[in-house]
Tab-separated table of C-alpha atoms in Angstrom:
chain	number	residue	atom	x	y	z
A	1222	MET	CA	0.000	0.000	0.000
A	1223	SER	CA	1.178	3.456	-0.791
A	1224	ALA	CA	1.905	6.094	1.815
A	1225	SER	CA	-0.838	8.290	0.458
A	1226	LEU	CA	-3.412	5.785	1.504
A	1227	LEU	CA	-2.161	5.602	5.063
A	1228	LEU	CA	-1.770	9.340	5.759
A	1229	PRO	CA	-4.625	11.819	5.698
A	1230	ARG	CA	-4.881	14.163	2.813
A	1231	THR	CA	-4.337	17.260	4.936
A	1232	LEU	CA	-0.826	16.069	5.788
A	1233	LEU	CA	0.025	15.349	2.198
A	1234	GLN	CA	-0.774	18.857	0.908
A	1235	PRO	CA	2.640	20.367	1.926
A	1236	LEU	CA	4.416	17.375	0.307
A	1237	ARG	CA	2.949	18.252	-3.046
A	1238	LEU	CA	5.121	21.335	-3.164
A	1239	LEU	CA	8.232	19.158	-2.951
A	1240	ARG	CA	7.411	17.205	-6.064
A	1241	PRO	CA	9.759	17.767	-8.963
A	1242	LEU	CA	8.582	19.898	-11.746
A	1243	ARG	CA	7.265	18.026	-14.697
A	1244	PRO	CA	9.260	18.475	-17.856
A	1245	THR	CA	7.586	20.202	-20.684
A	1246	PRO	CA	8.243	19.720	-24.362
A	1247	SER	CA	10.042	23.067	-24.490
A	1248	GLY	CA	12.243	22.360	-21.477
A	1249	PRO	CA	12.098	22.254	-17.711
A	1250	GLN	CA	9.413	24.376	-16.025
A	1251	ARG	CA	10.728	27.464	-14.220
A	1252	LEU	CA	9.209	29.397	-11.412
A	1253	ARG	CA	8.234	32.957	-12.242
A	1254	LEU	CA	8.493	35.500	-9.462
A	1255	THR	CA	6.122	38.443	-9.912
A	1256	PRO	CA	6.976	41.631	-8.068
A	1257	LEU	CA	4.567	42.922	-5.474
A	1258	ARG	CA	2.217	45.578	-6.656
A	1259	SER	CA	2.819	49.037	-5.307
A	1260	PHE	CA	-0.314	51.007	-4.582
A	1261	ALA	CA	1.577	54.266	-4.031
A	1262	THR	CA	1.707	56.454	-7.088
A	1263	LYS	CA	5.015	58.111	-7.750
A	1264	LYS	CA	5.602	60.996	-10.076
A	1265	PRO	CA	8.701	60.951	-12.242
A	1266	GLY	CA	11.636	62.732	-10.648
A	1267	GLN	CA	10.040	62.693	-7.195
A	1268	SER	CA	12.079	61.294	-4.336
A	1269	THR	CA	10.387	58.962	-1.959
A	1270	LYS	CA	10.683	60.084	1.652
A	1271	ARG	CA	9.042	58.381	4.500
A	1272	LYS	CA	7.087	60.502	6.891
A	1273	PRO	CA	8.196	60.271	10.466
A	1274	ALA	CA	5.967	58.259	12.704
A	1275	PHE	CA	5.598	61.081	15.239
A	1276	THR	CA	5.480	64.746	14.208
A	1277	SER	CA	5.497	67.792	16.434
A	1278	PRO	CA	2.242	69.740	16.566
A	1279	PRO	CA	2.072	72.832	14.337
A	1280	PRO	CA	2.781	76.134	16.047
A	1281	PRO	CA	-0.345	77.981	17.216
A	1282	LYS	CA	-1.689	80.582	14.838
A	1283	ALA	CA	-1.213	84.144	15.892
A	1284	LYS	CA	-4.493	85.851	16.816
A	1285	PRO	CA	-5.409	88.815	14.638
A	1286	PRO	CA	-5.245	92.170	16.376
A	1287	PRO	CA	-8.569	93.244	17.892
A	1288	LYS	CA	-10.662	95.563	15.806
A	1289	PRO	CA	-10.818	99.105	17.123
A	1290	GLU	CA	-14.110	99.895	18.800
A	1291	PRO	CA	-16.286	102.323	16.828
A	1292	LYS	CA	-16.198	105.827	18.203
A	1293	TYR	CA	-19.540	107.468	18.720
A	1294	PHE	CA	-19.813	111.233	18.496
A	1295	SER	CA	-22.365	113.233	20.412
A	1296	LEU	CA	-24.864	115.409	18.635
A	1297	ALA	CA	-22.928	118.545	19.558
A	1298	GLU	CA	-19.710	117.051	18.132
A	1299	GLN	CA	-21.472	116.120	14.896
A	1300	LEU	CA	-22.800	119.645	14.501
A	1301	GLY	CA	-19.391	121.064	15.392
A	1302	ALA	CA	-17.732	118.993	12.664
A	1303	ALA	CA	-20.163	120.288	10.021
A	1304	GLY	CA	-17.968	123.315	9.343
A	1305	LYS	CA	-20.852	125.746	8.819
A	1306	PRO	CA	-23.789	127.119	10.844
A	1307	THR	CA	-26.791	124.808	11.054
A	1308	LEU	CA	-30.384	125.921	11.486
A	1309	LEU	CA	-31.834	123.815	14.303
A	1310	TYR	CA	-35.275	125.352	14.807
A	1311	ALA	CA	-37.506	127.886	13.060
A	1312	CYS	CA	-41.055	128.995	13.761
A	1313	HIS	CA	-43.163	132.145	13.510
A	1314	PRO	CA	-46.500	131.647	15.319
A	1315	THR	CA	-48.404	134.366	13.489
A	1316	ALA	CA	-51.804	133.510	14.968
A	1317	PHE	CA	-50.577	133.642	18.562
A	1318	ILE	CA	-48.645	136.876	18.032
A	1319	GLY	CA	-51.660	138.489	16.366
A	1320	PHE	CA	-53.855	137.307	19.258
A	1321	CYS	CA	-51.515	138.897	21.824
A	1322	TYR	CA	-51.229	142.182	19.960
A	1323	GLY	CA	-54.995	142.267	19.407
A	1324	ILE	CA	-55.734	141.869	23.120
A	1325	SER	CA	-53.135	144.473	23.972
A	1326	LEU	CA	-54.496	147.076	21.546
A	1327	GLY	CA	-58.072	146.319	22.597
A	1328	SER	CA	-57.184	146.788	26.280
A	1329	ILE	CA	-55.467	150.095	25.532
A	1330	ALA	CA	-58.494	151.303	23.554
A	1331	TYR	CA	-60.822	150.368	26.416
A	1332	CYS	CA	-58.619	152.231	28.916
A	1333	VAL	CA	-58.752	155.338	26.746
A	1334	TYR	CA	-62.542	155.041	26.543
A	1335	LEU	CA	-62.935	154.722	30.315
A	1336	TYR	CA	-60.715	157.725	30.919
A	1337	LYS	CA	-62.478	159.907	28.382
A	1338	ALA	CA	-66.006	158.907	29.398
A	1339	ASN	CA	-65.863	158.604	33.183
A	1340	ILE	CA	-62.893	160.729	34.285
A	1341	GLU	CA	-62.098	163.506	31.854
A	1342	HIS	CA	-65.705	164.198	30.887
A	1343	ALA	CA	-67.370	162.761	33.948
A	1344	PRO	CA	-70.904	163.912	34.863
A	1345	GLU	CA	-71.265	166.399	37.722
A	1346	ASN	CA	-73.289	164.142	40.019
A	1347	LEU	CA	-70.984	161.070	39.546
A	1348	PRO	CA	-70.099	159.461	42.905
A	1349	GLY	CA	-66.480	159.309	43.960
A	1350	TRP	CA	-66.362	155.490	44.245
A	1351	VAL	CA	-67.282	155.242	40.536
A	1352	VAL	CA	-64.275	157.343	39.621
A	1353	LYS	CA	-62.065	155.118	41.779
A	1354	ALA	CA	-63.506	151.985	40.160
A	1355	ASN	CA	-62.741	153.386	36.721
A	1356	TRP	CA	-59.173	154.110	37.749
A	1357	PHE	CA	-58.838	150.535	39.035
A	1358	ALA	CA	-60.201	149.178	35.735
A	1359	ILE	CA	-57.800	151.365	33.763
A	1360	VAL	CA	-54.809	150.086	35.781
A	1361	ALA	CA	-55.914	146.441	35.426
A	1362	MET	CA	-56.495	146.735	31.684
A	1363	SER	CA	-53.167	148.523	31.272
A	1364	ALA	CA	-51.431	145.592	33.002
A	1365	VAL	CA	-53.178	143.157	30.655
A	1366	ALA	CA	-52.163	145.246	27.648
A	1367	GLY	CA	-48.539	145.409	28.763
A	1368	THR	CA	-48.370	141.660	29.500
A	1369	CYS	CA	-49.835	140.719	26.120
A	1370	TRP	CA	-47.484	143.146	24.375
A	1371	PHE	CA	-44.339	141.923	26.123
A	1372	TYR	CA	-45.108	138.187	26.066
A	1373	PRO	CA	-44.176	137.660	22.372
A	1374	THR	CA	-40.667	138.907	23.172
A	1375	ARG	CA	-40.062	135.590	24.970
A	1376	ILE	CA	-40.712	133.627	21.789
A	1377	VAL	CA	-37.637	132.239	20.054
A	1378	GLN	CA	-38.110	132.274	16.300
A	1379	LYS	CA	-34.810	130.668	15.205
A	1380	ILE	CA	-31.963	128.699	16.763
A	1381	PHE	CA	-28.615	128.451	14.973
A	1382	ALA	CA	-25.690	126.191	15.885
A	1383	HIS	CA	-22.278	127.695	15.087
A	1384	PRO	CA	-19.424	125.144	14.969
A	1385	VAL	CA	-16.373	125.342	17.209
A	1386	PRO	CA	-13.435	123.346	15.749
A	1387	ALA	CA	-11.558	120.785	17.822
A	1388	VAL	CA	-8.322	121.960	19.436
A	1389	GLY	CA	-5.921	119.385	20.888
A	1390	ASN	CA	-7.758	116.955	23.150
A	1391	ARG	CA	-10.870	119.103	23.193
A	1392	PRO	CA	-13.508	117.733	20.800
A	1393	ALA	CA	-15.495	119.852	18.425
A	1394	GLY	CA	-18.480	121.693	19.838
A	1395	ILE	CA	-21.061	124.348	19.086
A	1396	THR	CA	-22.290	127.681	20.317
A	1397	LEU	CA	-25.958	128.563	20.014
A	1398	MET	CA	-27.504	131.765	18.733
A	1399	LEU	CA	-31.133	132.374	19.728
A	1400	HIS	CA	-33.158	134.832	17.638
A	1401	ARG	CA	-35.760	136.276	20.006
A	1402	ARG	CA	-38.706	138.315	18.824
A	1403	PRO	CA	-38.212	142.091	19.234
A	1404	LEU	CA	-40.367	144.329	21.385
A	1405	VAL	CA	-41.516	146.448	18.455
A	1406	PRO	CA	-42.800	144.590	15.391
A	1407	LEU	CA	-40.860	144.882	12.119
A	1408	PHE	CA	-37.654	145.510	14.070
A	1409	PRO	CA	-34.714	143.089	13.767
A	1410	ALA	CA	-34.720	140.139	16.130
A	1411	LYS	CA	-32.659	140.260	19.294
A	1412	LYS	CA	-29.779	137.745	19.231
A	1413	ILE	CA	-28.767	135.890	22.385
A	1414	ALA	CA	-25.514	133.873	22.371
A	1415	VAL	CA	-25.131	130.709	24.458
A	1416	ASP	CA	-21.620	129.298	24.606
A	1417	ASN	CA	-22.651	125.798	25.737
A	1418	PRO	CA	-25.856	123.918	24.838
A	1419	HIS	CA	-25.846	122.212	28.262
A	1420	LYS	CA	-26.818	125.548	29.799
A	1421	LEU	CA	-30.284	125.212	28.232
A	1422	THR	CA	-32.925	122.728	29.384
A	1423	LEU	CA	-36.408	121.995	28.090
A	1424	ASP	CA	-39.169	121.946	30.673
A	1425	ALA	CA	-40.910	119.137	28.734
A	1426	ALA	CA	-40.025	116.932	25.805
A	1427	PHE	CA	-40.447	118.757	22.520
A	1428	HIS	CA	-41.539	115.546	20.729
A	1429	GLY	CA	-43.155	113.964	23.755
A	1430	PRO	CA	-46.515	112.200	24.123
A	1431	ASN	CA	-48.338	115.558	24.224
A	1432	THR	CA	-47.175	116.403	20.731
A	1433	PRO	CA	-50.114	116.153	18.312
A	1434	PRO	CA	-49.640	113.652	15.478
A	1435	PRO	CA	-48.608	115.043	12.105
A	1436	PRO	CA	-51.523	115.926	9.844
A	1437	ALA	CA	-52.532	113.375	7.267
A	1438	PRO	CA	-51.868	114.089	3.599
A	1439	VAL	CA	-54.559	116.115	1.874
A	1440	ALA	CA	-55.073	113.462	-0.796
A	1441	ALA	CA	-55.642	110.720	1.784
A	1442	VAL	CA	-58.116	112.866	3.731
A	1443	ALA	CA	-59.989	113.689	0.526
A	1444	GLU	CA	-60.289	109.996	-0.348
A	1445	GLU	CA	-61.399	108.887	3.116
A	1446	ALA	CA	-63.842	111.724	3.753
A	1447	PRO	CA	-67.312	110.931	2.460
A	1448	LYS	CA	-68.914	113.341	0.057
A	1449	GLN	CA	-71.220	115.772	1.853
A	1450	ASN	CA	-73.624	118.389	0.742
A	1451	VAL	CA	-72.174	121.898	0.482
A	1452	VAL	CA	-75.015	123.369	2.552
A	1453	LEU	CA	-74.474	120.766	5.285
A	1454	ARG	CA	-70.745	121.469	5.459
A	1455	VAL	CA	-71.348	125.233	5.718
A	1456	PHE	CA	-73.947	124.657	8.444
A	1457	LYS	CA	-71.540	122.455	10.454
A	1458	SER	CA	-68.719	124.988	10.152
A	1459	VAL	CA	-71.017	127.798	11.376
A	1460	VAL	CA	-72.281	125.697	14.310
A	1461	ASN	CA	-68.747	124.624	15.332
A	1462	ALA	CA	-67.253	128.091	14.918
A	1463	PRO	CA	-67.913	129.242	18.538
A	1464	PHE	CA	-66.485	126.037	19.958
A	1465	ASN	CA	-63.408	126.185	17.716
A	1466	ALA	CA	-62.885	129.840	18.614
A	1467	PHE	CA	-63.161	129.029	22.339
A	1468	MET	CA	-60.679	126.136	22.069
A	1469	GLY	CA	-58.267	128.283	20.065
A	1470	ALA	CA	-58.439	131.099	22.615
A	1471	ARG	CA	-57.964	128.606	25.430
A	1472	ARG	CA	-54.868	127.136	23.798
A	1473	MET	CA	-53.439	130.595	23.246
A	1474	ILE	CA	-54.162	131.786	26.776
A	1475	THR	CA	-52.771	128.644	28.433
A	1476	THR	CA	-49.831	128.534	25.964
A	1477	GLN	CA	-50.059	124.727	25.899
A	1478	ASP	CA	-48.554	124.677	22.402
A	1479	PHE	CA	-45.299	126.139	23.736
A	1480	VAL	CA	-42.371	124.473	25.493
A	1481	LEU	CA	-40.362	126.392	28.065
A	1482	LEU	CA	-36.631	126.614	27.319
A	1483	MET	CA	-34.838	127.496	30.550
A	1484	HIS	CA	-31.356	128.964	30.865
A	1485	GLN	CA	-29.277	128.115	33.918
A	1486	ASP	CA	-29.314	131.822	34.844
A	1487	GLY	CA	-33.100	131.616	35.304
A	1488	VAL	CA	-34.154	133.264	32.034
A	1489	GLY	CA	-36.950	131.460	30.204
A	1490	PHE	CA	-37.815	131.367	26.516
A	1491	GLN	CA	-40.726	129.872	24.608
A	1492	ILE	CA	-40.548	127.662	21.516
A	1493	HIS	CA	-43.633	126.527	19.612
A	1494	ARG	CA	-44.329	122.830	19.047
A	1495	ASP	CA	-45.365	123.439	15.440
A	1496	GLY	CA	-41.918	124.747	14.600
A	1497	TRP	CA	-39.589	123.157	12.089
A	1498	VAL	CA	-36.775	121.061	13.581
A	1499	TRP	CA	-33.791	119.803	11.591
A	1500	GLN	CA	-34.028	116.359	13.244
A	1501	ARG	CA	-36.808	114.647	15.143
A	1502	ARG	CA	-36.052	114.570	18.870
A	1503	GLY	CA	-32.929	116.562	18.088
A	1504	LEU	CA	-33.768	119.315	20.593
A	1505	ASP	CA	-34.569	116.711	23.256
A	1506	GLN	CA	-31.148	115.091	22.788
A	1507	LEU	CA	-29.270	118.379	22.606
A	1508	PHE	CA	-30.868	120.209	25.543
A	1509	GLY	CA	-32.428	117.433	27.578
A	1510	ALA	CA	-35.921	117.543	29.079
A	1511	ARG	CA	-37.150	117.509	32.648
A	1512	LYS	CA	-40.443	115.798	31.799
A	1513	PHE	CA	-41.176	113.218	29.108
């Protein structure tokens, strides 16, 4: 019996490699050794260098320099850097001024009438207390006439900001020029210089909650308003005329449309809420307000 029959096949598999090569018609069979395939691609002219197993960590990146913080300029500095005078406020309340002058002239005319009728040409049998009462009325009406005549002189019609250039570490600033109404109409306005805007303070916010909303455009009002009869509109305007006149006189007497502008020396000025302002809430930021 052969050895292959006695041994298991698993033990005979390595022995098969030791068998001699079978001759072929062309000659003895030779073993061909194939080189191992290289999976690394190599460019021509490139040297092969092995990377070290352990590499030092890359140096930390330098942090960029912090960005400079934006510099905010105050409203006075912005106006000071403008390089030319800036009109801050302008208003000419014609209706209120006419109302004051009308009351003043009417009071003076009534005083002249009382003097002519009851003092200069008084009847012979006129009691003495009547003459005294007329003198008291003349003095009271004269005080009303003087107050109504002098009150418009407190109204500021224009406010200009004149720039002051920056010098050294001192930032740019402004000086204010207030154009106050003169005592006599048609005379030039009286100019009052204020070297620092912080010396002025508003008694209430100029654009506060009491400020009436801006009027709606005329076109929008015309579209929203329903068409009414001409006679009905004239009748309503005539009926509402006394009430509108009373409300207008009340607003003028109480001066609720004005804002008090106080100087630190105790001098007060009046500015009208309907005046033109170069920037909304600009006067509130520049002067400050006691009440909002």
